[in-house]
JSON list of C-alpha atoms in Angstrom, two decimals:
[
{"chain": "A", "resi": 1, "resn": "UNK", "atom": "CA", "xyz": [60.40, 6.41, -19.46]},
{"chain": "A", "resi": 2, "resn": "UNK", "atom": "CA", "xyz": [60.08, 4.10, -16.39]},
{"chain": "A", "resi": 3, "resn": "UNK", "atom": "CA", "xyz": [56.95, 2.20, -16.17]},
{"chain": "A", "resi": 4, "resn": "UNK", "atom": "CA", "xyz": [55.83, 1.59, -12.68]},
{"chain": "A", "resi": 5, "resn": "UNK", "atom": "CA", "xyz": [55.50, -2.17, -11.59]},
{"chain": "A", "resi": 6, "resn": "UNK", "atom": "CA", "xyz": [51.86, -3.35, -11.07]},
{"chain": "A", "resi": 7, "resn": "UNK", "atom": "CA", "xyz": [50.62, -3.29, -7.56]},
{"chain": "A", "resi": 8, "resn": "UNK", "atom": "CA", "xyz": [48.94, -6.68, -7.85]},
{"chain": "A", "resi": 9, "resn": "UNK", "atom": "CA", "xyz": [51.16, -9.46, -9.17]},
{"chain": "A", "resi": 10, "resn": "UNK", "atom": "CA", "xyz": [49.60, -11.14, -12.30]},
{"chain": "A", "resi": 11, "resn": "UNK", "atom": "CA", "xyz": [49.74, -14.43, -10.62]},
{"chain": "A", "resi": 12, "resn": "UNK", "atom": "CA", "xyz": [47.34, -12.96, -7.76]},
{"chain": "A", "resi": 13, "resn": "UNK", "atom": "CA", "xyz": [44.85, -11.07, -10.17]},
{"chain": "A", "resi": 14, "resn": "UNK", "atom": "CA", "xyz": [42.56, -13.81, -10.30]},
{"chain": "A", "resi": 15, "resn": "UNK", "atom": "CA", "xyz": [41.67, -13.33, -6.65]},
{"chain": "A", "resi": 16, "resn": "UNK", "atom": "CA", "xyz": [41.47, -9.59, -6.61]},
{"chain": "A", "resi": 17, "resn": "UNK", "atom": "CA", "xyz": [39.05, -7.09, -8.02]},
{"chain": "A", "resi": 18, "resn": "UNK", "atom": "CA", "xyz": [40.80, -3.94, -9.94]},
{"chain": "A", "resi": 19, "resn": "UNK", "atom": "CA", "xyz": [38.21, -1.69, -7.81]},
{"chain": "A", "resi": 20, "resn": "UNK", "atom": "CA", "xyz": [40.34, -2.31, -4.90]},
{"chain": "A", "resi": 21, "resn": "UNK", "atom": "CA", "xyz": [43.39, -1.64, -6.11]},
{"chain": "A", "resi": 22, "resn": "UNK", "atom": "CA", "xyz": [43.21, 2.14, -5.57]},
{"chain": "A", "resi": 23, "resn": "UNK", "atom": "CA", "xyz": [42.24, 1.36, -1.72]},
{"chain": "A", "resi": 24, "resn": "UNK", "atom": "CA", "xyz": [45.18, -1.09, -1.35]},
{"chain": "A", "resi": 25, "resn": "UNK", "atom": "CA", "xyz": [47.59, 1.45, -2.88]},
{"chain": "A", "resi": 26, "resn": "UNK", "atom": "CA", "xyz": [46.16, 4.30, -0.64]},
{"chain": "A", "resi": 27, "resn": "UNK", "atom": "CA", "xyz": [46.41, 1.91, 2.42]},
{"chain": "A", "resi": 28, "resn": "UNK", "atom": "CA", "xyz": [50.39, 1.12, 1.43]},
{"chain": "A", "resi": 29, "resn": "UNK", "atom": "CA", "xyz": [51.21, 4.97, 1.21]},
{"chain": "A", "resi": 30, "resn": "UNK", "atom": "CA", "xyz": [49.30, 5.42, 4.48]},
{"chain": "A", "resi": 31, "resn": "UNK", "atom": "CA", "xyz": [51.55, 2.82, 6.08]},
{"chain": "A", "resi": 32, "resn": "UNK", "atom": "CA", "xyz": [54.48, 4.31, 4.54]},
{"chain": "A", "resi": 33, "resn": "UNK", "atom": "CA", "xyz": [53.70, 7.85, 6.01]},
{"chain": "A", "resi": 34, "resn": "UNK", "atom": "CA", "xyz": [52.58, 6.35, 9.48]},
{"chain": "A", "resi": 35, "resn": "UNK", "atom": "CA", "xyz": [55.85, 4.54, 9.57]},
{"chain": "A", "resi": 36, "resn": "UNK", "atom": "CA", "xyz": [57.99, 7.46, 8.59]},
{"chain": "A", "resi": 37, "resn": "UNK", "atom": "CA", "xyz": [56.13, 9.54, 11.13]},
{"chain": "A", "resi": 38, "resn": "UNK", "atom": "CA", "xyz": [56.67, 6.73, 13.97]},
{"chain": "A", "resi": 39, "resn": "UNK", "atom": "CA", "xyz": [60.74, 7.00, 13.02]},
{"chain": "A", "resi": 40, "resn": "UNK", "atom": "CA", "xyz": [60.92, 10.82, 13.19]},
{"chain": "A", "resi": 41, "resn": "UNK", "atom": "CA", "xyz": [58.71, 11.18, 16.40]},
{"chain": "A", "resi": 42, "resn": "UNK", "atom": "CA", "xyz": [60.89, 8.32, 18.01]},
{"chain": "A", "resi": 43, "resn": "UNK", "atom": "CA", "xyz": [63.97, 10.28, 16.93]},
{"chain": "A", "resi": 44, "resn": "UNK", "atom": "CA", "xyz": [62.49, 13.75, 18.28]},
{"chain": "A", "resi": 45, "resn": "UNK", "atom": "CA", "xyz": [61.37, 12.10, 21.60]},
{"chain": "A", "resi": 46, "resn": "UNK", "atom": "CA", "xyz": [65.17, 10.70, 22.01]},
{"chain": "A", "resi": 47, "resn": "UNK", "atom": "CA", "xyz": [66.66, 14.15, 21.22]},
{"chain": "A", "resi": 48, "resn": "UNK", "atom": "CA", "xyz": [64.23, 16.25, 23.21]},
{"chain": "A", "resi": 49, "resn": "UNK", "atom": "CA", "xyz": [64.69, 13.89, 26.24]},
{"chain": "A", "resi": 50, "resn": "UNK", "atom": "CA", "xyz": [68.53, 13.72, 25.88]},
{"chain": "A", "resi": 51, "resn": "UNK", "atom": "CA", "xyz": [68.64, 17.69, 25.85]},
{"chain": "A", "resi": 52, "resn": "UNK", "atom": "CA", "xyz": [66.54, 17.72, 28.83]},
{"chain": "A", "resi": 53, "resn": "UNK", "atom": "CA", "xyz": [63.31, 19.34, 27.27]},
{"chain": "A", "resi": 54, "resn": "UNK", "atom": "CA", "xyz": [61.20, 16.28, 26.79]},
{"chain": "A", "resi": 55, "resn": "UNK", "atom": "CA", "xyz": [58.15, 16.80, 24.68]},
{"chain": "A", "resi": 56, "resn": "UNK", "atom": "CA", "xyz": [55.71, 14.38, 26.72]},
{"chain": "A", "resi": 57, "resn": "UNK", "atom": "CA", "xyz": [52.78, 14.57, 23.95]},
{"chain": "A", "resi": 58, "resn": "UNK", "atom": "CA", "xyz": [55.22, 13.28, 21.38]},
{"chain": "A", "resi": 59, "resn": "UNK", "atom": "CA", "xyz": [54.81, 9.71, 22.99]},
{"chain": "A", "resi": 60, "resn": "UNK", "atom": "CA", "xyz": [51.23, 9.84, 22.20]},
{"chain": "A", "resi": 61, "resn": "UNK", "atom": "CA", "xyz": [51.81, 10.80, 18.73]},
{"chain": "A", "resi": 62, "resn": "UNK", "atom": "CA", "xyz": [54.31, 8.02, 18.43]},
{"chain": "A", "resi": 63, "resn": "UNK", "atom": "CA", "xyz": [51.80, 5.47, 19.84]},
{"chain": "A", "resi": 64, "resn": "UNK", "atom": "CA", "xyz": [49.19, 6.16, 17.78]},
{"chain": "A", "resi": 65, "resn": "UNK", "atom": "CA", "xyz": [51.26, 6.10, 14.49]},
{"chain": "A", "resi": 66, "resn": "UNK", "atom": "CA", "xyz": [52.67, 2.71, 15.52]},
{"chain": "A", "resi": 67, "resn": "UNK", "atom": "CA", "xyz": [49.05, 1.29, 16.46]},
{"chain": "A", "resi": 68, "resn": "UNK", "atom": "CA", "xyz": [47.57, 2.44, 13.00]},
{"chain": "A", "resi": 69, "resn": "UNK", "atom": "CA", "xyz": [50.70, 1.35, 11.10]},
{"chain": "A", "resi": 70, "resn": "UNK", "atom": "CA", "xyz": [50.48, -2.02, 12.57]},
{"chain": "A", "resi": 71, "resn": "UNK", "atom": "CA", "xyz": [46.64, -2.50, 11.93]},
{"chain": "A", "resi": 72, "resn": "UNK", "atom": "CA", "xyz": [46.20, -1.12, 8.52]},
{"chain": "A", "resi": 73, "resn": "UNK", "atom": "CA", "xyz": [49.27, -2.85, 7.51]},
{"chain": "A", "resi": 74, "resn": "UNK", "atom": "CA", "xyz": [47.74, -6.18, 8.68]},
{"chain": "A", "resi": 75, "resn": "UNK", "atom": "CA", "xyz": [44.69, -5.39, 6.49]},
{"chain": "A", "resi": 76, "resn": "UNK", "atom": "CA", "xyz": [46.98, -4.73, 3.40]},
{"chain": "A", "resi": 77, "resn": "UNK", "atom": "CA", "xyz": [48.94, -7.99, 4.17]},
{"chain": "A", "resi": 78, "resn": "UNK", "atom": "CA", "xyz": [45.70, -9.92, 3.97]},
{"chain": "A", "resi": 79, "resn": "UNK", "atom": "CA", "xyz": [45.01, -8.39, 0.64]},
{"chain": "A", "resi": 80, "resn": "UNK", "atom": "CA", "xyz": [48.34, -9.16, -0.81]},
{"chain": "A", "resi": 81, "resn": "UNK", "atom": "CA", "xyz": [48.48, -12.64, 0.76]},
{"chain": "A", "resi": 82, "resn": "UNK", "atom": "CA", "xyz": [51.45, -11.79, 2.71]},
{"chain": "A", "resi": 83, "resn": "UNK", "atom": "CA", "xyz": [50.21, -12.47, 6.01]},
{"chain": "A", "resi": 84, "resn": "UNK", "atom": "CA", "xyz": [47.90, -15.04, 8.05]},
{"chain": "A", "resi": 85, "resn": "UNK", "atom": "CA", "xyz": [47.58, -17.73, 5.24]},
{"chain": "A", "resi": 86, "resn": "UNK", "atom": "CA", "xyz": [49.03, -21.37, 5.36]},
{"chain": "A", "resi": 87, "resn": "UNK", "atom": "CA", "xyz": [50.14, -21.06, 1.74]},
{"chain": "A", "resi": 88, "resn": "UNK", "atom": "CA", "xyz": [53.07, -23.48, 2.29]},
{"chain": "A", "resi": 89, "resn": "UNK", "atom": "CA", "xyz": [50.38, -26.38, 2.82]},
{"chain": "A", "resi": 90, "resn": "UNK", "atom": "CA", "xyz": [47.88, -25.57, 0.43]},
{"chain": "A", "resi": 91, "resn": "UNK", "atom": "CA", "xyz": [50.37, -24.61, -2.28]},
{"chain": "A", "resi": 92, "resn": "UNK", "atom": "CA", "xyz": [51.12, -28.40, -2.61]},
{"chain": "A", "resi": 93, "resn": "UNK", "atom": "CA", "xyz": [47.31, -29.21, -2.85]},
{"chain": "A", "resi": 94, "resn": "UNK", "atom": "CA", "xyz": [45.51, -29.37, -6.06]},
{"chain": "A", "resi": 95, "resn": "UNK", "atom": "CA", "xyz": [41.53, -29.81, -6.78]},
{"chain": "A", "resi": 96, "resn": "UNK", "atom": "CA", "xyz": [38.99, -30.05, -4.16]},
{"chain": "A", "resi": 97, "resn": "UNK", "atom": "CA", "xyz": [41.33, -30.63, -1.36]},
{"chain": "A", "resi": 98, "resn": "UNK", "atom": "CA", "xyz": [43.11, -27.44, -2.20]},
{"chain": "A", "resi": 99, "resn": "UNK", "atom": "CA", "xyz": [39.68, -25.57, -2.57]},
{"chain": "A", "resi": 100, "resn": "UNK", "atom": "CA", "xyz": [38.65, -26.84, 0.71]},
{"chain": "A", "resi": 101, "resn": "UNK", "atom": "CA", "xyz": [41.63, -25.74, 2.57]},
{"chain": "A", "resi": 102, "resn": "UNK", "atom": "CA", "xyz": [41.77, -22.13, 0.87]},
{"chain": "A", "resi": 103, "resn": "UNK", "atom": "CA", "xyz": [38.32, -21.70, 1.73]},
{"chain": "A", "resi": 104, "resn": "UNK", "atom": "CA", "xyz": [38.57, -22.61, 5.32]},
{"chain": "A", "resi": 105, "resn": "UNK", "atom": "CA", "xyz": [41.86, -20.53, 5.78]},
{"chain": "A", "resi": 106, "resn": "UNK", "atom": "CA", "xyz": [40.04, -17.49, 4.65]},
{"chain": "A", "resi": 107, "resn": "UNK", "atom": "CA", "xyz": [36.93, -18.39, 6.77]},
{"chain": "A", "resi": 108, "resn": "UNK", "atom": "CA", "xyz": [39.21, -18.64, 9.85]},
{"chain": "A", "resi": 109, "resn": "UNK", "atom": "CA", "xyz": [40.57, -15.16, 8.84]},
{"chain": "A", "resi": 110, "resn": "UNK", "atom": "CA", "xyz": [37.00, -13.82, 8.23]},
{"chain": "A", "resi": 111, "resn": "UNK", "atom": "CA", "xyz": [35.72, -15.06, 11.64]},
{"chain": "A", "resi": 112, "resn": "UNK", "atom": "CA", "xyz": [38.76, -13.10, 13.40]},
{"chain": "A", "resi": 113, "resn": "UNK", "atom": "CA", "xyz": [38.15, -9.97, 11.53]},
{"chain": "A", "resi": 114, "resn": "UNK", "atom": "CA", "xyz": [34.55, -10.14, 12.15]},
{"chain": "A", "resi": 115, "resn": "UNK", "atom": "CA", "xyz": [35.57, -10.34, 16.04]},
{"chain": "A", "resi": 116, "resn": "UNK", "atom": "CA", "xyz": [37.92, -7.48, 15.33]},
{"chain": "A", "resi": 117, "resn": "UNK", "atom": "CA", "xyz": [35.12, -5.36, 14.28]},
{"chain": "A", "resi": 118, "resn": "UNK", "atom": "CA", "xyz": [32.63, -6.56, 16.86]},
{"chain": "A", "resi": 119, "resn": "UNK", "atom": "CA", "xyz": [34.81, -6.43, 19.96]},
{"chain": "A", "resi": 120, "resn": "UNK", "atom": "CA", "xyz": [37.00, -3.78, 18.72]},
{"chain": "A", "resi": 121, "resn": "UNK", "atom": "CA", "xyz": [33.86, -1.50, 18.20]},
{"chain": "A", "resi": 122, "resn": "UNK", "atom": "CA", "xyz": [32.67, -2.31, 21.84]},
{"chain": "A", "resi": 123, "resn": "UNK", "atom": "CA", "xyz": [36.34, -1.07, 23.17]},
{"chain": "A", "resi": 124, "resn": "UNK", "atom": "CA", "xyz": [36.22, 1.96, 20.89]},
{"chain": "A", "resi": 125, "resn": "UNK", "atom": "CA", "xyz": [32.80, 2.77, 22.65]},
{"chain": "A", "resi": 126, "resn": "UNK", "atom": "CA", "xyz": [34.52, 2.09, 26.01]},
{"chain": "A", "resi": 127, "resn": "UNK", "atom": "CA", "xyz": [37.42, 4.10, 25.15]},
{"chain": "A", "resi": 128, "resn": "UNK", "atom": "CA", "xyz": [35.55, 7.35, 25.56]},
{"chain": "A", "resi": 129, "resn": "UNK", "atom": "CA", "xyz": [35.63, 6.81, 29.42]},
{"chain": "A", "resi": 130, "resn": "UNK", "atom": "CA", "xyz": [39.61, 6.44, 29.34]},
{"chain": "A", "resi": 131, "resn": "UNK", "atom": "CA", "xyz": [42.11, 9.30, 28.79]},
{"chain": "A", "resi": 132, "resn": "UNK", "atom": "CA", "xyz": [45.68, 9.18, 27.77]},
{"chain": "A", "resi": 133, "resn": "UNK", "atom": "CA", "xyz": [48.11, 11.67, 29.49]},
{"chain": "A", "resi": 134, "resn": "UNK", "atom": "CA", "xyz": [49.14, 14.36, 29.34]},
{"chain": "A", "resi": 135, "resn": "UNK", "atom": "CA", "xyz": [46.61, 15.35, 26.72]},
{"chain": "A", "resi": 136, "resn": "UNK", "atom": "CA", "xyz": [43.43, 13.86, 28.11]},
{"chain": "A", "resi": 137, "resn": "UNK", "atom": "CA", "xyz": [42.47, 12.31, 24.70]},
{"chain": "A", "resi": 138, "resn": "UNK", "atom": "CA", "xyz": [40.37, 9.57, 24.83]},
{"chain": "A", "resi": 139, "resn": "UNK", "atom": "CA", "xyz": [41.89, 6.08, 24.22]},
{"chain": "A", "resi": 140, "resn": "UNK", "atom": "CA", "xyz": [39.06, 5.34, 21.89]},
{"chain": "A", "resi": 141, "resn": "UNK", "atom": "CA", "xyz": [40.89, 7.13, 19.42]},
{"chain": "A", "resi": 142, "resn": "UNK", "atom": "CA", "xyz": [43.85, 4.60, 19.69]},
{"chain": "A", "resi": 143, "resn": "UNK", "atom": "CA", "xyz": [41.51, 1.49, 19.59]},
{"chain": "A", "resi": 144, "resn": "UNK", "atom": "CA", "xyz": [39.49, 2.80, 16.66]},
{"chain": "A", "resi": 145, "resn": "UNK", "atom": "CA", "xyz": [42.36, 1.26, 14.53]},
{"chain": "A", "resi": 146, "resn": "UNK", "atom": "CA", "xyz": [41.17, -2.32, 15.33]},
{"chain": "A", "resi": 147, "resn": "UNK", "atom": "CA", "xyz": [37.68, -2.13, 13.99]},
{"chain": "A", "resi": 148, "resn": "UNK", "atom": "CA", "xyz": [38.81, -0.41, 11.06]},
{"chain": "A", "resi": 149, "resn": "UNK", "atom": "CA", "xyz": [41.53, -3.05, 10.31]},
{"chain": "A", "resi": 150, "resn": "UNK", "atom": "CA", "xyz": [38.87, -5.62, 11.01]},
{"chain": "A", "resi": 151, "resn": "UNK", "atom": "CA", "xyz": [36.42, -4.11, 8.37]},
{"chain": "A", "resi": 152, "resn": "UNK", "atom": "CA", "xyz": [39.18, -3.88, 5.87]},
{"chain": "A", "resi": 153, "resn": "UNK", "atom": "CA", "xyz": [40.34, -7.36, 6.29]},
{"chain": "A", "resi": 154, "resn": "UNK", "atom": "CA", "xyz": [36.44, -8.32, 6.14]},
{"chain": "A", "resi": 155, "resn": "UNK", "atom": "CA", "xyz": [36.32, -6.58, 2.73]},
{"chain": "A", "resi": 156, "resn": "UNK", "atom": "CA", "xyz": [39.36, -8.22, 1.46]},
{"chain": "A", "resi": 157, "resn": "UNK", "atom": "CA", "xyz": [38.47, -11.73, 2.42]},
{"chain": "A", "resi": 158, "resn": "UNK", "atom": "CA", "xyz": [35.11, -11.65, 1.03]},
{"chain": "A", "resi": 159, "resn": "UNK", "atom": "CA", "xyz": [37.06, -10.41, -2.30]},
{"chain": "A", "resi": 160, "resn": "UNK", "atom": "CA", "xyz": [39.20, -13.62, -2.06]},
{"chain": "A", "resi": 161, "resn": "UNK", "atom": "CA", "xyz": [36.43, -16.02, -1.16]},
{"chain": "A", "resi": 162, "resn": "UNK", "atom": "CA", "xyz": [34.13, -14.80, -3.93]},
{"chain": "A", "resi": 163, "resn": "UNK", "atom": "CA", "xyz": [36.88, -14.66, -6.63]},
{"chain": "A", "resi": 164, "resn": "UNK", "atom": "CA", "xyz": [38.57, -17.93, -5.33]},
{"chain": "A", "resi": 165, "resn": "UNK", "atom": "CA", "xyz": [35.16, -19.49, -5.72]},
{"chain": "A", "resi": 166, "resn": "UNK", "atom": "CA", "xyz": [34.53, -18.21, -9.18]},
{"chain": "A", "resi": 167, "resn": "UNK", "atom": "CA", "xyz": [38.04, -18.65, -10.52]},
{"chain": "A", "resi": 168, "resn": "UNK", "atom": "CA", "xyz": [39.43, -21.11, -8.39]},
{"chain": "A", "resi": 169, "resn": "UNK", "atom": "CA", "xyz": [42.27, -20.62, -5.77]},
{"chain": "A", "resi": 170, "resn": "UNK", "atom": "CA", "xyz": [45.10, -22.17, -7.84]},
{"chain": "A", "resi": 171, "resn": "UNK", "atom": "CA", "xyz": [47.72, -19.82, -9.47]},
{"chain": "A", "resi": 172, "resn": "UNK", "atom": "CA", "xyz": [47.50, -19.51, -13.10]},
{"chain": "A", "resi": 173, "resn": "UNK", "atom": "CA", "xyz": [51.39, -19.13, -13.44]},
{"chain": "A", "resi": 174, "resn": "UNK", "atom": "CA", "xyz": [53.78, -21.49, -11.85]},
{"chain": "A", "resi": 175, "resn": "UNK", "atom": "CA", "xyz": [54.51, -20.85, -8.24]},
{"chain": "A", "resi": 176, "resn": "UNK", "atom": "CA", "xyz": [57.87, -21.84, -8.18]},
{"chain": "A", "resi": 177, "resn": "UNK", "atom": "CA", "xyz": [58.86, -19.23, -10.56]},
{"chain": "A", "resi": 178, "resn": "UNK", "atom": "CA", "xyz": [61.52, -16.84, -9.11]},
{"chain": "A", "resi": 179, "resn": "UNK", "atom": "CA", "xyz": [61.31, -13.36, -9.20]},
{"chain": "A", "resi": 180, "resn": "UNK", "atom": "CA", "xyz": [64.41, -11.64, -11.20]},
{"chain": "A", "resi": 181, "resn": "UNK", "atom": "CA", "xyz": [66.80, -9.86, -8.86]},
{"chain": "A", "resi": 182, "resn": "UNK", "atom": "CA", "xyz": [67.71, -6.23, -9.90]},
{"chain": "A", "resi": 183, "resn": "UNK", "atom": "CA", "xyz": [70.99, -6.33, -12.08]},
{"chain": "A", "resi": 184, "resn": "UNK", "atom": "CA", "xyz": [70.77, -10.25, -12.65]},
{"chain": "A", "resi": 185, "resn": "UNK", "atom": "CA", "xyz": [69.42, -12.14, -15.59]},
{"chain": "A", "resi": 186, "resn": "UNK", "atom": "CA", "xyz": [66.47, -14.53, -14.77]},
{"chain": "A", "resi": 187, "resn": "UNK", "atom": "CA", "xyz": [67.07, -18.38, -15.81]}
]
């Protein structure tokens, strides 16, 4: 029987709480569903326009899927350290210098995420006065992705800061270890 690969790499476990692994998994599934939906609705939009029977509301569905996929995906990428970090610089550092720069990287991202929450929520509130055509749906439902993403990024950055301050930011396993490629033996 095939055992699934762990969601969190062992080298990153020291920065993550197991309690948030389920949330990360759920968000990754949501991104996959949104991306698949986006591709399908774009395809249907092209087909219906080509045959001369466009579904105008389909563009609204496509745009909301794209927006949520981008913003939820950004939050997942922050948790996975795949986005927004200057790892090439800090990876070469050790000790207090690395601790300082890892903390500063995460504090900058935390500040940006806090702005996303604050200003995104303000924009969400204002979005009830503007409407998408042809459905007349308030734009607030589109911009709600911004404060949602910001809140998730805040959560994931707090997680990494707390765990980094407790356990250190340096990776326990060597960073230069290569991932084995399917069908090839690792050195």
